Tab-separated table of C-alpha atoms in Angstrom:
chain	number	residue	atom	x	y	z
X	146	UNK	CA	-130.584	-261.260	77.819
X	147	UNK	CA	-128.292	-258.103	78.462
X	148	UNK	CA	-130.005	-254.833	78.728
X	149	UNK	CA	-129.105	-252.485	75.865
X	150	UNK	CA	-130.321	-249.464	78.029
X	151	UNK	CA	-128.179	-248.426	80.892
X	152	UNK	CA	-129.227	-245.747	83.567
X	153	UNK	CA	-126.745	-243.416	85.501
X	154	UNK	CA	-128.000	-242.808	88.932
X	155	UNK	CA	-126.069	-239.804	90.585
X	156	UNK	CA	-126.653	-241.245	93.989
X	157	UNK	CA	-126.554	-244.620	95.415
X	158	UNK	CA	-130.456	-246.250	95.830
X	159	UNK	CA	-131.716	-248.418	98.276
X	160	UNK	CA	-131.590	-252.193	97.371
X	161	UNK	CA	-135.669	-252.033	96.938
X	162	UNK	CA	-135.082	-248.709	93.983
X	163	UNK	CA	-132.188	-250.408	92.362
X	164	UNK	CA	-134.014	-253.776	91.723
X	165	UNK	CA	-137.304	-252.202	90.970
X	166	UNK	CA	-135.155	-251.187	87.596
X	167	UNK	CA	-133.592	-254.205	87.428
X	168	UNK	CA	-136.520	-255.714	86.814
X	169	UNK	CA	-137.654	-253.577	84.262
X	170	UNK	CA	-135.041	-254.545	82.448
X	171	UNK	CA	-132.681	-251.392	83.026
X	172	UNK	CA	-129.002	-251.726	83.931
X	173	UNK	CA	-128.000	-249.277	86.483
X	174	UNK	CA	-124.838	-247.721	87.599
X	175	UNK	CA	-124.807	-246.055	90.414
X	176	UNK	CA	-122.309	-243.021	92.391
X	177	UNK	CA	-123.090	-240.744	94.810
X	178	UNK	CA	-121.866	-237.063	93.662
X	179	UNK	CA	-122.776	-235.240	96.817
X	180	UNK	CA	-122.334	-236.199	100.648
X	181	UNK	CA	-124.114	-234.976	103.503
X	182	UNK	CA	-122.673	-234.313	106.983
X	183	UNK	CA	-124.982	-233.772	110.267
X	184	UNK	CA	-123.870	-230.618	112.143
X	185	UNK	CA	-123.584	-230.158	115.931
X	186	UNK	CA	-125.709	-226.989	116.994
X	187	UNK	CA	-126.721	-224.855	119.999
X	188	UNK	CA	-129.778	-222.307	118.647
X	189	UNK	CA	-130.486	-220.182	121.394
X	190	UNK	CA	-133.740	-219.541	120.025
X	191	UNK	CA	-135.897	-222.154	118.990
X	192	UNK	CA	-139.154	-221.051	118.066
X	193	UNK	CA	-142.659	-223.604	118.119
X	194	UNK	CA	-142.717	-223.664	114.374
X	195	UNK	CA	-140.167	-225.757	112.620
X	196	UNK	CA	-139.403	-225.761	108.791
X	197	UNK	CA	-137.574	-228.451	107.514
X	198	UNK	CA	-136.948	-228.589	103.441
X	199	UNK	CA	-135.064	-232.203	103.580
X	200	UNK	CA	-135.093	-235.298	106.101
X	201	UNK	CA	-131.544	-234.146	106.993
X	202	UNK	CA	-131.791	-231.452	108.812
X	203	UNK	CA	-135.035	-232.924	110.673
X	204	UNK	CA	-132.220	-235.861	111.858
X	205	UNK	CA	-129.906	-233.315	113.414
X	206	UNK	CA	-132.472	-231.614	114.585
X	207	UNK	CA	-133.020	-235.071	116.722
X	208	UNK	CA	-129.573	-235.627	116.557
X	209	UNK	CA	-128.593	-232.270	118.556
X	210	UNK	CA	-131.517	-232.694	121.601
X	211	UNK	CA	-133.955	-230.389	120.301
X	212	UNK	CA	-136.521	-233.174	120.334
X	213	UNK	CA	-140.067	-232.457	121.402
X	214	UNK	CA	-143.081	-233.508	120.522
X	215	UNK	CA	-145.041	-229.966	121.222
X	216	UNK	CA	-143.698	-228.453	118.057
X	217	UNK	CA	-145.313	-227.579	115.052
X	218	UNK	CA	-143.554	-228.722	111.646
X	219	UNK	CA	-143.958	-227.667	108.405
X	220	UNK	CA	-142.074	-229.413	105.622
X	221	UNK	CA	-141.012	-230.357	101.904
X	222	UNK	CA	-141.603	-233.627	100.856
X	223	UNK	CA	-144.734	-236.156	101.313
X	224	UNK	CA	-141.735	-238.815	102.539
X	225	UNK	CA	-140.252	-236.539	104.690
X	226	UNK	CA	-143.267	-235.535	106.361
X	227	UNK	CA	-144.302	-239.486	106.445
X	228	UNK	CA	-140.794	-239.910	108.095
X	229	UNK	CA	-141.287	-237.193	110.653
X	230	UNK	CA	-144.451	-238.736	111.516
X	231	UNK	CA	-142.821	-242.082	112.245
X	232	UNK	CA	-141.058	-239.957	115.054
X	233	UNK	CA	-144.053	-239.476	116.346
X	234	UNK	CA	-144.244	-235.612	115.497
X	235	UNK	CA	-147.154	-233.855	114.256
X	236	UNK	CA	-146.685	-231.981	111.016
X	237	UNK	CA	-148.868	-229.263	110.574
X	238	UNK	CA	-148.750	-228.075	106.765
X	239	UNK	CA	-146.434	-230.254	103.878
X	240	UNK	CA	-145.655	-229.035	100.224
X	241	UNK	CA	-143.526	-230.849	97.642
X	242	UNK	CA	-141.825	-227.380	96.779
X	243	UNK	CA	-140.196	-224.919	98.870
X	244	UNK	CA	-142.025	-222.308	97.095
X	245	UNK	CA	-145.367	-223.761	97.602
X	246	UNK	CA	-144.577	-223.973	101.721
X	247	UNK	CA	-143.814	-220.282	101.518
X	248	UNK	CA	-146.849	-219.401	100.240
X	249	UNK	CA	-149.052	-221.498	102.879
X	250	UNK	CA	-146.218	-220.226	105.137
X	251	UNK	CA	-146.788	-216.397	103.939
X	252	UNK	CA	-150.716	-216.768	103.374
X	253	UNK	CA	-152.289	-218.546	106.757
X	254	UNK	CA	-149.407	-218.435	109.398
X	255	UNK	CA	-147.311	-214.791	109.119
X	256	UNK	CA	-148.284	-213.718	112.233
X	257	UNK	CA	-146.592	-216.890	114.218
X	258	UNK	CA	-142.538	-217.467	114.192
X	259	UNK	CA	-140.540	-219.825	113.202
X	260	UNK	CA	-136.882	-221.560	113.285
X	261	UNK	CA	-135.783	-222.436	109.762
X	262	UNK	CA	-133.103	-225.732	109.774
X	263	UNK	CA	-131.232	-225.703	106.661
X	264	UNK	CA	-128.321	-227.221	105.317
X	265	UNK	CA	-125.221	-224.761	103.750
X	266	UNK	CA	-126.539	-225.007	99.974
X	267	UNK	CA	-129.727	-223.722	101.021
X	268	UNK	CA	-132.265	-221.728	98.357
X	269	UNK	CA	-133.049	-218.619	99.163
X	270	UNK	CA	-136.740	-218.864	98.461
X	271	UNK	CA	-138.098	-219.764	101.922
X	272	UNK	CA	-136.313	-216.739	103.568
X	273	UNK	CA	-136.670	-214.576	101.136
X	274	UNK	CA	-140.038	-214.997	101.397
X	275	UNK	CA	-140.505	-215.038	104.731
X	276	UNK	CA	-138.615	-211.627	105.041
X	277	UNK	CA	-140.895	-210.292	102.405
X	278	UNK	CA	-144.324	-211.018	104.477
X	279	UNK	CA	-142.203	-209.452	107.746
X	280	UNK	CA	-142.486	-212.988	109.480
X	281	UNK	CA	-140.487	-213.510	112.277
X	282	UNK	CA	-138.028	-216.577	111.618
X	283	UNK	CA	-134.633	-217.274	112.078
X	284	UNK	CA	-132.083	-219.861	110.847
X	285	UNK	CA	-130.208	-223.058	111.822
X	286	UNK	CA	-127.863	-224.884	109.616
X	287	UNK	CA	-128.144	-228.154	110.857
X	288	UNK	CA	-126.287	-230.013	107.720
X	289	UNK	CA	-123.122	-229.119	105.497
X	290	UNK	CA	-123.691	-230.860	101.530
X	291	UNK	CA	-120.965	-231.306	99.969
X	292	UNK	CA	-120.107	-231.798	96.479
X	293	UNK	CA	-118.174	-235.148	95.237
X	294	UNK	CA	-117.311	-235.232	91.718
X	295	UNK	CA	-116.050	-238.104	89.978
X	296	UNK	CA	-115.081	-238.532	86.436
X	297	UNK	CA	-117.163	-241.603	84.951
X	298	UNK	CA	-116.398	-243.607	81.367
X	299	UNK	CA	-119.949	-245.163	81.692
X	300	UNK	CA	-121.765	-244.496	78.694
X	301	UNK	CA	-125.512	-244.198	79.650
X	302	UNK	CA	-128.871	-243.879	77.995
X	303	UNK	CA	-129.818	-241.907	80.989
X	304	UNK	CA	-129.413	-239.956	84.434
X	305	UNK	CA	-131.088	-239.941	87.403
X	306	UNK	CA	-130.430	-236.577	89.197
X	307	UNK	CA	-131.811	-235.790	92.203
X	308	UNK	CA	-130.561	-232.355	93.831
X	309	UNK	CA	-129.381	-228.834	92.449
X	310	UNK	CA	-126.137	-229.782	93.840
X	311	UNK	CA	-126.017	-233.146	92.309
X	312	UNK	CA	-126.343	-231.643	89.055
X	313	UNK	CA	-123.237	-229.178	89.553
X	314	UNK	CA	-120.906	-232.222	91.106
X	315	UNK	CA	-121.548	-234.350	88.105
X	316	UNK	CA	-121.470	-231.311	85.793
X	317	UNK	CA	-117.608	-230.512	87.246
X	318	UNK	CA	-116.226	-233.914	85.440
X	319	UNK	CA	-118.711	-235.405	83.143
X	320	UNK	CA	-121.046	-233.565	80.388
X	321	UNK	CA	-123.814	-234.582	79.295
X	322	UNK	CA	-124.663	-235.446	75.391
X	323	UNK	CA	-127.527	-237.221	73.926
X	324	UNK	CA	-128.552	-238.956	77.796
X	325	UNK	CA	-132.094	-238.123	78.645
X	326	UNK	CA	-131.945	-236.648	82.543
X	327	UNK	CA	-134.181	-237.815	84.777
X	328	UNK	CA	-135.379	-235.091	87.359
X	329	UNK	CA	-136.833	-235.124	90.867
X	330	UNK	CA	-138.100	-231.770	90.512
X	331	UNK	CA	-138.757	-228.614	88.740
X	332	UNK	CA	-136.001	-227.008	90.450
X	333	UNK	CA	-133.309	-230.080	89.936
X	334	UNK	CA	-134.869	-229.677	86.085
X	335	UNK	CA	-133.490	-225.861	85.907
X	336	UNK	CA	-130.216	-226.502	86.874
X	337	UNK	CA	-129.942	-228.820	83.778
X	338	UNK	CA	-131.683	-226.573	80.951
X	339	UNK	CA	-128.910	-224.531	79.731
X	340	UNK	CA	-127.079	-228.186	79.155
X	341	UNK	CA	-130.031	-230.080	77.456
X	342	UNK	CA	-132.883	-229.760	76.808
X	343	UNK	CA	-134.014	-233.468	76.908
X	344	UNK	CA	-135.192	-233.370	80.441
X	345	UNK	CA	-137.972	-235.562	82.028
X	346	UNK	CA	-139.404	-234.240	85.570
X	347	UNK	CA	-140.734	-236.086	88.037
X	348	UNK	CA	-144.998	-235.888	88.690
X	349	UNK	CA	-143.739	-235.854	92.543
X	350	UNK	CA	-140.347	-235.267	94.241
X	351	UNK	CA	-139.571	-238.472	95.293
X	352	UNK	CA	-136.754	-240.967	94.353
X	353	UNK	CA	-139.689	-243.761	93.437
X	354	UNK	CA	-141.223	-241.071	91.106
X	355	UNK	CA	-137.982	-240.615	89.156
X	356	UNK	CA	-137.704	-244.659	88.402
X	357	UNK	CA	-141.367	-244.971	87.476
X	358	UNK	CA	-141.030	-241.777	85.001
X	359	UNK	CA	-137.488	-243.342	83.484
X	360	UNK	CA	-139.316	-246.635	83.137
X	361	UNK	CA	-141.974	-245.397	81.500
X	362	UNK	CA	-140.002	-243.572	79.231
X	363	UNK	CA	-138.188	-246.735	78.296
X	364	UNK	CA	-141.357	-249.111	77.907
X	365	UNK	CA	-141.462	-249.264	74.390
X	366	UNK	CA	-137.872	-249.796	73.846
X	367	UNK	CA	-137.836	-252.616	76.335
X	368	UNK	CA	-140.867	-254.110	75.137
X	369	UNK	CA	-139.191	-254.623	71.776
X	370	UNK	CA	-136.131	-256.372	73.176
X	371	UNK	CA	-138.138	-259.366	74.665
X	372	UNK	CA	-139.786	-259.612	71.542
């Protein structure tokens, strides 16, 4: 039987996301409204403590021959740090929001400096409060996001969103109505609230953590169609 309940998933999952919905029962449709794009870099300063806020900018970091196993990282994300491990890397302190890495950051390491890699939409929340506490940092952007709107006719009972930026691309050619959004984080969450107010945040910032909670939030409905 056809699902009657259709998700919107502003970027493109992996095979093992997409069917874990599937098999809940949940159509999906899926476009990617932002693109990423590894930079080339040459920091002439690279200091032993590394902040990285997405997997991205870790990859250039590789990417651009600034491997080495001697630094310290500290990062967003319990995947991200997972992945960095994988590398072989040791990461020192992990948070699942930028905010709460500046205050480890700010309250146990501000007399040690560090080399920020960023992409261009960057927050401001990490430097801000790093300038605050008189840390010594500086910056690399080692990614460029970029936004890729695209007008959709799909009529959805839901969106997965998954970035600040993802939110604005979708926002440029599509509104949203009586669609419940779907959230990563608390910060994703804000740049929806002056559009709805039917918002559902993820308990962790992952992509898993967004199906589970829009699966959940379906159960009952779905239940009643196998009935």
């Amino acid at each position: 039987m056809e699902s009657n309940i259709r998700i919107l998933s502003t970027k493109k999952l992996l095979p093992s996301q997409r069917q874990y919905l599937l098999n809940a029962g949940i159509a999906v449709v899926e476009a990617d409204f932002i693109s990423v794009k590894l930079k080339p870099f040459n920091a002439e300063v690279v200091h032993n403590n590394l902040i990285f806020t997405s997997y991205n900018a870790f990859k250039s970091f590789l990417k651009n021959g600034k491997a080495g196993k001697e630094y310290k990282i500290f990062c967003v994300g319990y995947k991200t740090a997972q992945a960095i491990k994988a590398k072989g890397y040791k990461v020192t302190e992990t948070a699942d929001y930028a905010e709460e890495l500046s205050e480890i950051i700010t309250g146990f390491y501000a007399k040690e400096a560090f080399t920020f890699f960023c992409g261009n939409m960057r927050r401001d929340t990490l430097p801000d409060a790093m300038t605050k506490a008189g840390i010594n940092f500086n910056e690399v952007e080692a990614y460029e996001t970029a936004l890729t709107p695209q007008k959709l006719n799909t009529q959805a009972n839901g969106i997965l969103f998954f970035s600040p930026s993802g939110v604005e691309s979708y926002l440029q050619e599509n509104g949203i109505n009586n669609e419940t959004c779907f959230c990563i984080g608390t910060t994703t969450a804000k740049a929806l609230e002056r559009f709805t107010g039917t918002i559902v945040t993820a308990n962790r910032p992952s992509v898993e953590n967004v199906i589970i909670q829009c699966i959940n939030h379906y159960k009952n409905k779905l239940s009643a169609q196998s009935i």
